[in-house]
Short mmCIF file of C-alpha atoms and ligand atoms in Angstrom, two decimals:
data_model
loop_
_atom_site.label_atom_id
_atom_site.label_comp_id
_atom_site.label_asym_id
_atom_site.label_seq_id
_atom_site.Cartn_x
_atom_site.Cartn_y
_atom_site.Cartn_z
CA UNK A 17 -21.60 -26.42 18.97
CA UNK A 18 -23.27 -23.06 21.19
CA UNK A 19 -22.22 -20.13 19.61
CA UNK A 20 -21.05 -17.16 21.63
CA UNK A 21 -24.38 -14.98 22.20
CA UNK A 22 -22.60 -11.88 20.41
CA UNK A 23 -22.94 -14.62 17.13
CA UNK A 24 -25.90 -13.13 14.73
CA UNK A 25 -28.48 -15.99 13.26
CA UNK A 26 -27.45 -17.45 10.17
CA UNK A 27 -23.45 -16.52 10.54
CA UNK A 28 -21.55 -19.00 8.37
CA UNK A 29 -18.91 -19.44 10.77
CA UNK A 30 -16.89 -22.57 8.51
CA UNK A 31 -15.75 -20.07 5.96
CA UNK A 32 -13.12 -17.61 7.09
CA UNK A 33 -14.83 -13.82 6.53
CA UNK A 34 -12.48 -10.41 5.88
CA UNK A 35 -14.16 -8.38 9.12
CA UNK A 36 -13.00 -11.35 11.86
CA UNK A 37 -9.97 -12.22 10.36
CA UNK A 38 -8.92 -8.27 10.90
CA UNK A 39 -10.50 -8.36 14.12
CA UNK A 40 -8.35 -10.87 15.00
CA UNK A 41 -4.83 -9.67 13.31
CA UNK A 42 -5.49 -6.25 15.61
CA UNK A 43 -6.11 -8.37 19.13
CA UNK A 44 -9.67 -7.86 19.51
CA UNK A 45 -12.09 -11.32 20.08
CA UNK A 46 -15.17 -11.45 17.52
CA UNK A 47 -13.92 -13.93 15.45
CA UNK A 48 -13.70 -18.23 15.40
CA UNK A 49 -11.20 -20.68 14.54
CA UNK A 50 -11.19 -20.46 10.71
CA UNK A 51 -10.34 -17.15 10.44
CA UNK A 52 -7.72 -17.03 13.33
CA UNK A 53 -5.93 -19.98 10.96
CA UNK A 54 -6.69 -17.66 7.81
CA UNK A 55 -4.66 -15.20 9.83
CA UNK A 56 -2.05 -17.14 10.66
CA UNK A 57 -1.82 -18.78 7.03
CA UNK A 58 -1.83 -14.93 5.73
CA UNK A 59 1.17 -13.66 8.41
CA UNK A 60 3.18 -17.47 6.96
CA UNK A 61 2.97 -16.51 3.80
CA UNK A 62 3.50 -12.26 4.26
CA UNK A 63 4.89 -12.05 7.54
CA UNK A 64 4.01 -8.60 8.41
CA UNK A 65 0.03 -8.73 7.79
CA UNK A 66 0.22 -8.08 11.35
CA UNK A 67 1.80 -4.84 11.53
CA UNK A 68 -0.01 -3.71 8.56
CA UNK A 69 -3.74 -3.84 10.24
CA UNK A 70 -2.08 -2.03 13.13
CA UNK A 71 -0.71 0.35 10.67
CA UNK A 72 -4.45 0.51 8.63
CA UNK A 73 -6.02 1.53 11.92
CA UNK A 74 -3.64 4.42 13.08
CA UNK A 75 -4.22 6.00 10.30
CA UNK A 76 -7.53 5.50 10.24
CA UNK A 77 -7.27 6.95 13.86
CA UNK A 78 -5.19 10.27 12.68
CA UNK A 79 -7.49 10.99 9.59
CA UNK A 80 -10.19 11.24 12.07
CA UNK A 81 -8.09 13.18 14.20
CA UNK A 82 -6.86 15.50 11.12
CA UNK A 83 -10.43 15.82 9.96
CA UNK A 84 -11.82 16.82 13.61
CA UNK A 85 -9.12 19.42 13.29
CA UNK A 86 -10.88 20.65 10.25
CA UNK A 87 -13.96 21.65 11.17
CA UNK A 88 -15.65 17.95 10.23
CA UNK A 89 -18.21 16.95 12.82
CA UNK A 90 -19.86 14.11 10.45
CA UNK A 91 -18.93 10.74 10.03
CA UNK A 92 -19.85 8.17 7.41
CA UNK A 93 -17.77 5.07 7.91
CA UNK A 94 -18.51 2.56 5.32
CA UNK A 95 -16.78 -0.67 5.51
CA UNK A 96 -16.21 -0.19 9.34
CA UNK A 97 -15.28 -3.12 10.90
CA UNK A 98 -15.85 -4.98 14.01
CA UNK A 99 -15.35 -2.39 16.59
CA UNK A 100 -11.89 -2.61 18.49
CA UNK A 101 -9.04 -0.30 19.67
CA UNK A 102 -9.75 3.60 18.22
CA UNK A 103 -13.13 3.11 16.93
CA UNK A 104 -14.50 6.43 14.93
CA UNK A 105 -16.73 7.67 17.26
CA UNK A 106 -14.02 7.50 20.57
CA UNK A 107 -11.79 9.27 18.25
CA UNK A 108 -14.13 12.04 17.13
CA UNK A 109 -15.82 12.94 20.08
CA UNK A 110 -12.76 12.86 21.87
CA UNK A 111 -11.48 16.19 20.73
CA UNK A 112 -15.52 17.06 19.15
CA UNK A 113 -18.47 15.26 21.38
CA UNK A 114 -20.88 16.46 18.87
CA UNK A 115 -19.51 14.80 16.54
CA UNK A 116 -21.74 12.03 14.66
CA UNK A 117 -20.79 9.08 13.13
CA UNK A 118 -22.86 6.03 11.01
CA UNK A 119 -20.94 2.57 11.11
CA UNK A 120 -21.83 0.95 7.67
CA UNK A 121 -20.84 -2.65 7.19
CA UNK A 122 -22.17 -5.56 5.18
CA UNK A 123 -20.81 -8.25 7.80
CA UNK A 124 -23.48 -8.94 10.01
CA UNK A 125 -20.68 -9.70 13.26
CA UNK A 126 -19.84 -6.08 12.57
CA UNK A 127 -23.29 -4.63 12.35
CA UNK A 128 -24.57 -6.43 15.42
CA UNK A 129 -21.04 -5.85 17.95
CA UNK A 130 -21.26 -1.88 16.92
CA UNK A 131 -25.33 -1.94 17.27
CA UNK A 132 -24.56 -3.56 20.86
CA UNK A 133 -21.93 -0.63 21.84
CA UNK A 134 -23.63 1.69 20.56
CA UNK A 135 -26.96 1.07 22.03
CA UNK A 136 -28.72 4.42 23.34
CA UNK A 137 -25.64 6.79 22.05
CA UNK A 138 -27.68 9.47 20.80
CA UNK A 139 -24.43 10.43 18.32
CA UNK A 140 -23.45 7.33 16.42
CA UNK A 141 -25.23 4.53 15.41
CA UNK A 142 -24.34 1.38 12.76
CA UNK A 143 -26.47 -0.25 9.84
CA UNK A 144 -26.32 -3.23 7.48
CA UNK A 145 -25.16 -2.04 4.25
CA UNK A 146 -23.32 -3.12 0.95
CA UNK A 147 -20.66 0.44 -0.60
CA UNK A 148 -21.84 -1.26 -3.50
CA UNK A 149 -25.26 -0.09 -3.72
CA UNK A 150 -24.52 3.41 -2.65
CA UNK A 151 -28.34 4.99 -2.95
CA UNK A 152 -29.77 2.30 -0.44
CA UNK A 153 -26.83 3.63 2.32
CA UNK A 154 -27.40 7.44 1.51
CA UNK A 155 -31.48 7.02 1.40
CA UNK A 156 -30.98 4.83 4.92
CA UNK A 157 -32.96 6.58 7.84
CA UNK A 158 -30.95 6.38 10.39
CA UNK A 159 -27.92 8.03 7.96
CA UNK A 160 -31.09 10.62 7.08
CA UNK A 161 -31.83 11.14 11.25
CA UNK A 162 -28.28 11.38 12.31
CA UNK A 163 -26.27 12.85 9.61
CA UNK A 164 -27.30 16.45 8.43
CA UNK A 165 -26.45 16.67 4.47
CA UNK A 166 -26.96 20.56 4.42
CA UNK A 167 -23.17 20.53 6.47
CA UNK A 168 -19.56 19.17 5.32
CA UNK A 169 -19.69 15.23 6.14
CA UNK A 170 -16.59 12.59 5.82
CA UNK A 171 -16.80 9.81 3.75
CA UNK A 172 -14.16 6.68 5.21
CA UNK A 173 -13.63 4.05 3.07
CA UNK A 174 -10.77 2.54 4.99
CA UNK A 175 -9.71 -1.11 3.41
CA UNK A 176 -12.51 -1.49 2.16
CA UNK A 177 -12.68 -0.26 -1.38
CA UNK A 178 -10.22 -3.45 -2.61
CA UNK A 179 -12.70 -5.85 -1.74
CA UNK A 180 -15.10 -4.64 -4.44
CA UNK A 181 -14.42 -5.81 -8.00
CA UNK A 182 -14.02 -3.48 -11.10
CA UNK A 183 -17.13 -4.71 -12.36
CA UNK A 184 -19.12 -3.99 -8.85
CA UNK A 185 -18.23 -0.21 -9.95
CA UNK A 186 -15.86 0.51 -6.10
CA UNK A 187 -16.22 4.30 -7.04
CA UNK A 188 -19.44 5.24 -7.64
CA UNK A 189 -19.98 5.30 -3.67
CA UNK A 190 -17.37 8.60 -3.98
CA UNK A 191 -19.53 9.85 -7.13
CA UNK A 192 -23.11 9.35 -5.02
CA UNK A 193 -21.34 10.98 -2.08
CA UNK A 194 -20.11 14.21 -4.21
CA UNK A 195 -23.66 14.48 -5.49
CA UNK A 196 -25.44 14.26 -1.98
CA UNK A 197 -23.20 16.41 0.54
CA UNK A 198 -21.60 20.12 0.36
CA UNK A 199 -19.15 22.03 -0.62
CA UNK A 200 -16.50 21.18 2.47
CA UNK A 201 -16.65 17.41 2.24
CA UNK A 202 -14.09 15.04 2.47
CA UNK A 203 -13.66 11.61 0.71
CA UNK A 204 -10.74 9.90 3.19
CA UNK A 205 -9.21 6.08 1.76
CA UNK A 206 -7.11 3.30 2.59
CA UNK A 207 -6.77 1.43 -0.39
CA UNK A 208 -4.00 -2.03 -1.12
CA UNK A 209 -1.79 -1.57 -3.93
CA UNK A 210 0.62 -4.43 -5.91
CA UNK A 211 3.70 -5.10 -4.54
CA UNK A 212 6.35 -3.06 -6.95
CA UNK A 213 8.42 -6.30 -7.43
CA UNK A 214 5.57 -8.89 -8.11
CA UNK A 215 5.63 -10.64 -5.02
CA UNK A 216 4.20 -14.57 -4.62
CA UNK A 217 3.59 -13.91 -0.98
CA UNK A 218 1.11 -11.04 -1.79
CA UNK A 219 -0.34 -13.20 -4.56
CA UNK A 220 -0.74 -16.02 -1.97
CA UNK A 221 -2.47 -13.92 0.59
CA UNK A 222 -4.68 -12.80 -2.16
CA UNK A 223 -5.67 -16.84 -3.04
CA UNK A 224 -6.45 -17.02 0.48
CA UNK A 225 -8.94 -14.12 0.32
CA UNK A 226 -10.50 -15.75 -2.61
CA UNK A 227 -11.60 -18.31 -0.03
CA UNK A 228 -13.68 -15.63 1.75
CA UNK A 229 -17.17 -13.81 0.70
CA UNK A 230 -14.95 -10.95 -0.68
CA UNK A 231 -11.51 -11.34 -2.83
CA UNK A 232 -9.14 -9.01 -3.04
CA UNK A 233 -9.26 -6.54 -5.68
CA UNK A 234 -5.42 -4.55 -5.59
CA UNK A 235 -5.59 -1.06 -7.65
CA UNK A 236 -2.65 1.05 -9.04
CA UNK A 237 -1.74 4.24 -7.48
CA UNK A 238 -3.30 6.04 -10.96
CA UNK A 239 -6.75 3.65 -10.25
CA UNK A 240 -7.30 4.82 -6.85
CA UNK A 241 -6.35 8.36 -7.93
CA UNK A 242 -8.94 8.40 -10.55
CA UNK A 243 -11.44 6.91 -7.73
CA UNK A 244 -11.06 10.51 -6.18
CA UNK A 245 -11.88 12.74 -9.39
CA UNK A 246 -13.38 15.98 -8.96
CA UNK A 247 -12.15 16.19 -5.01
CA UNK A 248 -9.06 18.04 -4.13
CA UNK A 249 -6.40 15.53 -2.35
CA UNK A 250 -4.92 17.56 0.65
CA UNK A 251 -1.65 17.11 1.43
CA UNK A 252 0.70 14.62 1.87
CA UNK A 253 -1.28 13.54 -1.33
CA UNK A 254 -1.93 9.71 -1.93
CA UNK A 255 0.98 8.07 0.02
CA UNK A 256 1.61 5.08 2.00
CA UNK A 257 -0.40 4.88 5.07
CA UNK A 258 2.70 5.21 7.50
CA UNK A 259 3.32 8.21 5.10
CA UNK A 260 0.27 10.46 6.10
CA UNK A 261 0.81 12.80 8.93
CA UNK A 262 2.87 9.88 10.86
CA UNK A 263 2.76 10.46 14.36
CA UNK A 264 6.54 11.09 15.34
CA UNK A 265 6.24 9.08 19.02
CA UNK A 266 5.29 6.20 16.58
CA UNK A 267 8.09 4.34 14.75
CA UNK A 268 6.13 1.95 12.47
CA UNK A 269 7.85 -0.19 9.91
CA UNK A 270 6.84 1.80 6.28
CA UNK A 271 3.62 -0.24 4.83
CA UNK A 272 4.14 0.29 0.86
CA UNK A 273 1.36 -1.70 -0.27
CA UNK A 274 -1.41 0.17 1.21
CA UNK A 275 -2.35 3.80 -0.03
CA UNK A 276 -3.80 6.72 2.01
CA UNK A 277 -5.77 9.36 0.71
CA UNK A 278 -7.76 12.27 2.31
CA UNK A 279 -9.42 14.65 -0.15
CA UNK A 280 -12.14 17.43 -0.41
CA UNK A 281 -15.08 18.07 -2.14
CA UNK A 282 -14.56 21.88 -3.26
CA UNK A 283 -11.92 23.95 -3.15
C1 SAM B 8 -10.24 -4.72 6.62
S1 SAM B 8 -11.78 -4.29 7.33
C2 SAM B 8 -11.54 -2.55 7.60
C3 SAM B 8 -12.26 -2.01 8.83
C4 SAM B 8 -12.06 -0.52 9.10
N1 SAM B 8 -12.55 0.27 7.98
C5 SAM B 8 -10.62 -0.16 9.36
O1 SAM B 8 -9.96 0.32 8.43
O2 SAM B 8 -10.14 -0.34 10.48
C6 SAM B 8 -12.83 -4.26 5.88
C7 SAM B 8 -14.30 -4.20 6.20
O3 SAM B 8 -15.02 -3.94 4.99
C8 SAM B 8 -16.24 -4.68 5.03
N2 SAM B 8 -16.76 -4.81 3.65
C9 SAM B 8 -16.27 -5.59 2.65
N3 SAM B 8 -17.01 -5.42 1.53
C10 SAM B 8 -17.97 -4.50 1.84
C11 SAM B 8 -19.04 -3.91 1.09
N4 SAM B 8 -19.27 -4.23 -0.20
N5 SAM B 8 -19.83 -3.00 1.71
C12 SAM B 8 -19.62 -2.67 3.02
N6 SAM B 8 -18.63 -3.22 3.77
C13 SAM B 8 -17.82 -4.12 3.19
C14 SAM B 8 -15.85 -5.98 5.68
O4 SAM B 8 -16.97 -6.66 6.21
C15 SAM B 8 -14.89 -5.50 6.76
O5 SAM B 8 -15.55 -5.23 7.96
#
């Protein structure tokens, strides 16, 4: 079979992989045939996985937004996806053009689509790397060229953090990140929760992630809260994602089983 050039070397494409399937759930076309079915399986058995990527990545889009707003003109986007609709950068420098942004993802599709777009933008950039071994990400030199740790920088761990086990340690990213940047900061999460009334279909989306390089790791409210100790949560607090700062033109169905959560480092 000839790949599609965009396809990296060595790109197991028989085993449905998190990044492609939610490339395909929000529309966009760097993905194959096993995980379009994986999404499709997923949306049988939850109907409304759907709706809930969509939902992920407008708030993804209006913590960027709220953050610009703030003063933040540094990115760190770990766990960042395939690029599609609202990527971090467009957001940003929308409202900010100097504002600089690192892509960091361990799927090499994502790595290789955002090095394409990206190729000559002298204010983002993307790199291969795993949250899990935070040091290797913060030591990186193109994080070290672009981003300038003397100045506030945002940490985005959007949807990513519940595809880390307990034992891979999913927080010490946040702790590495409080000890390397200033005062000003800002740790900003997405993070999947258990349905409140134990749900099969949720359990049966989360066998069918146990088919894929990373499982599905669902935290408590109280366990993501106690990923952002020592940072001040501003407010609407941890809430659901349609919760934070909802944009009022939009009238998305409420998504209960995935927490937001923007917070800074210092007062
Ligand atoms: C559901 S997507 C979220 C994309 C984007 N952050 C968003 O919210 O729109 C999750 C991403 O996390 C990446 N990922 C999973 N485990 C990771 C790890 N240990 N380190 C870095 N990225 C990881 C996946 O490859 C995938 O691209």
């Amino acid at each position: 079979m000839t790949l599609p050039e965009w396809v990296p070397d060595g790109v197991d494409i028989t085993t449905p992989n998190a990044a492609r399937v939610y490339d395909y759930t929000l529309g966009g076309f760097h993905n194959f045939q096993v995980d379009r079915q994986f999404a499709e399986d997923a949306q049988r058995a939850w109907p409304g996985i759907f709706q809930l990527a969509h939902a992920n990545r407008a708030y993804l889009g209006r913590a960027v937004q709220w953050l610009v707003g703030h003063g933040v003109r540094q990115f760190l986007d770990i766990g960042s996806g395939i690029p599609t609709l609202g990527n971090v950068h467009e957001v940003a420098q929308a409202t900010a053009p100097d504002a600089r942004v690192v892509y960091v993802d361990i799927d090499p599709v994502a790595v290789a689509h955002s090095r394409h777009i990206l190729a000559g933008h002298p204010n983002a950039t993307a790199i291969s790397g795993d949250l899990r071994r935070p040091d290797e990400i913060l030591g990186h030199e193109e994080v070290l060229g672009l981003l300038d740790f003397s100045q506030p920088i945002a940490l985005l761990l959007m949807a990513v953090l519940h595809f880390v086990p307990d034992a891979d340690e999913p927080g010490q990213v946040i702790r590495r990140f409080d000890e390397a940047t200033v005062s000003g900061s800002y740790v900003a999460l997405s993070h999947g929760i258990p349905a409140k009334v134990p749900s099969d279909a949720q359990e049966e989306v989360r066998s069918l992630y146990r088919r894929t390089p990373t499982s599905v790791h669902l935290r408590s409210p109280d366990q993501v809260s106690a990923m952002l100790d020592g940072f001040t949560l501003v407010q609407p607090g941890l809430v659901p994602i349609t919760d934070w700062h909802p944009d009022p033109e939009d009238d998305e169905a409420p998504q209960p089983t995935v927490l937001a959560a923007v917070a800074r480092k210092g007062a």
